[in-house]
Amino acid sequence: MRPSPGRDKVIWNRIRQGDETALSELFLLSSEMLLGYGLSFHANRELVKDCIQDVFLSIWTRRSTLPPVSHLSFYLITALRRQMLKQLKVRHVNLDPTHLSVDLTSPSSEEQQIEAENTNQQKYLLLKNLGELPQRQREIIYLRFYQGFSHDDICLIMQIKKQAAWNLLSRAIKKLESLMKNTYQGIPVLFLLQLFC
C-alpha cells in the first residue's frame, strides 16, 4: 500500500518532529511497495530488506534535518535505489541477476473457478517473462506499471534523460513481446501490463 499524497505531508512532519509511531506507520504503509521495487532491481531478498532498513534508519537519524517532502513514495524509492547501488558497489554484487525474485500468490484451489486459475497462470507467465528482462528494463516497467510513476518521475529516479527513458521502456516492451509471442497469442503486452500490474 502506497501512502496517499494527503497523508504523506502529515506523516513526514510527524517524523521530522521525532514521532516514532509515524515512522512505524510509514514503514507499514511503504514496506511492501519498497520490497517489490527492490526485488525488481535485484533478486537478493536479504540485500533488499537490509537496504530498506538502512533507508528507514537514515530517515530516523536525520529526522531533525530532513527537508519537507510531499510525495513520500517517490522519495523512498529514490532513497532505496541510491542505497542499493551503494551496497551493490561495496559488496561487489552482480547488478543483473539471472532471475527476478517474485512473490507469487498460492495456486488456485480446486474450488476456485477455471477463469481465476487462468488469470493466475497468466500473471505467473507475465512475471516469469519479466524476470528474463535485463535489470534496467525490469526496473522501468516496475516503476511505470506497478507503481504508476510519471515519465518525469522515472527519469529522476533512474537518473536518465527523457529520450533515454522512452527508449528503455520501448525496448523493454518489445523484448517482453518477443518473449511472450507464443504465450499470449497476439494479446498486446501493454494490455497485460495494465491488467495485471
Phi, psi and omega in degrees: 000127179271144175297143177280150182306322180294325182279335184306308184297319181296310180299315182298316180294323176296320177296315181299334179269003175093020181274106181295328179298321179295322177296318178297318178300314181298319178299313180297320180289329191251343190297321180294317178297317181292321178297317178300316178295313182302319180287338174285338181273319179205142188279353181282101185300317181294321177300314180298313180298318178300317181292323176297315178298319178298321179298313182290325175297317179297318178301314183292318182290334180256015189306323183285344181247008181291141177282162174296142180224133179255338180238090186295324182298320177297313180300314184292319179294319178297317179295319179294318179300314180298316181294320180293317177300319179297312181293321179296323179292316180297317184273356183053045181270141176296125184284341184243085182292164182280347178215160178259127178279123183226135173275114178260147177290157181297150182299157180296142175281168181296336182282340182285156182291154178299325180298318178295322178296318178296320179297315178298320178296319179295318178298316180301314181295322177297313179297321179299316180290326174299325179295342179276348181285153171299157187307312184292328176291319175300317183299314183291325176293319178299312182296319184282312189263324180278321183257346176070026178291147177289164179301318180296319178296319179298319178300319179291316181296313184274354179057052177227161180281163184302313182296321178296322178293316178300315181297317181296315179296319179297315178297321180297316181292318178297319179296317178297319177300318179296317180293329188256007187301328180269350185271315188251005172046057172090358176288127182300137180299321180301321178297315180295319179298317180290329181286316190259346184265000000 
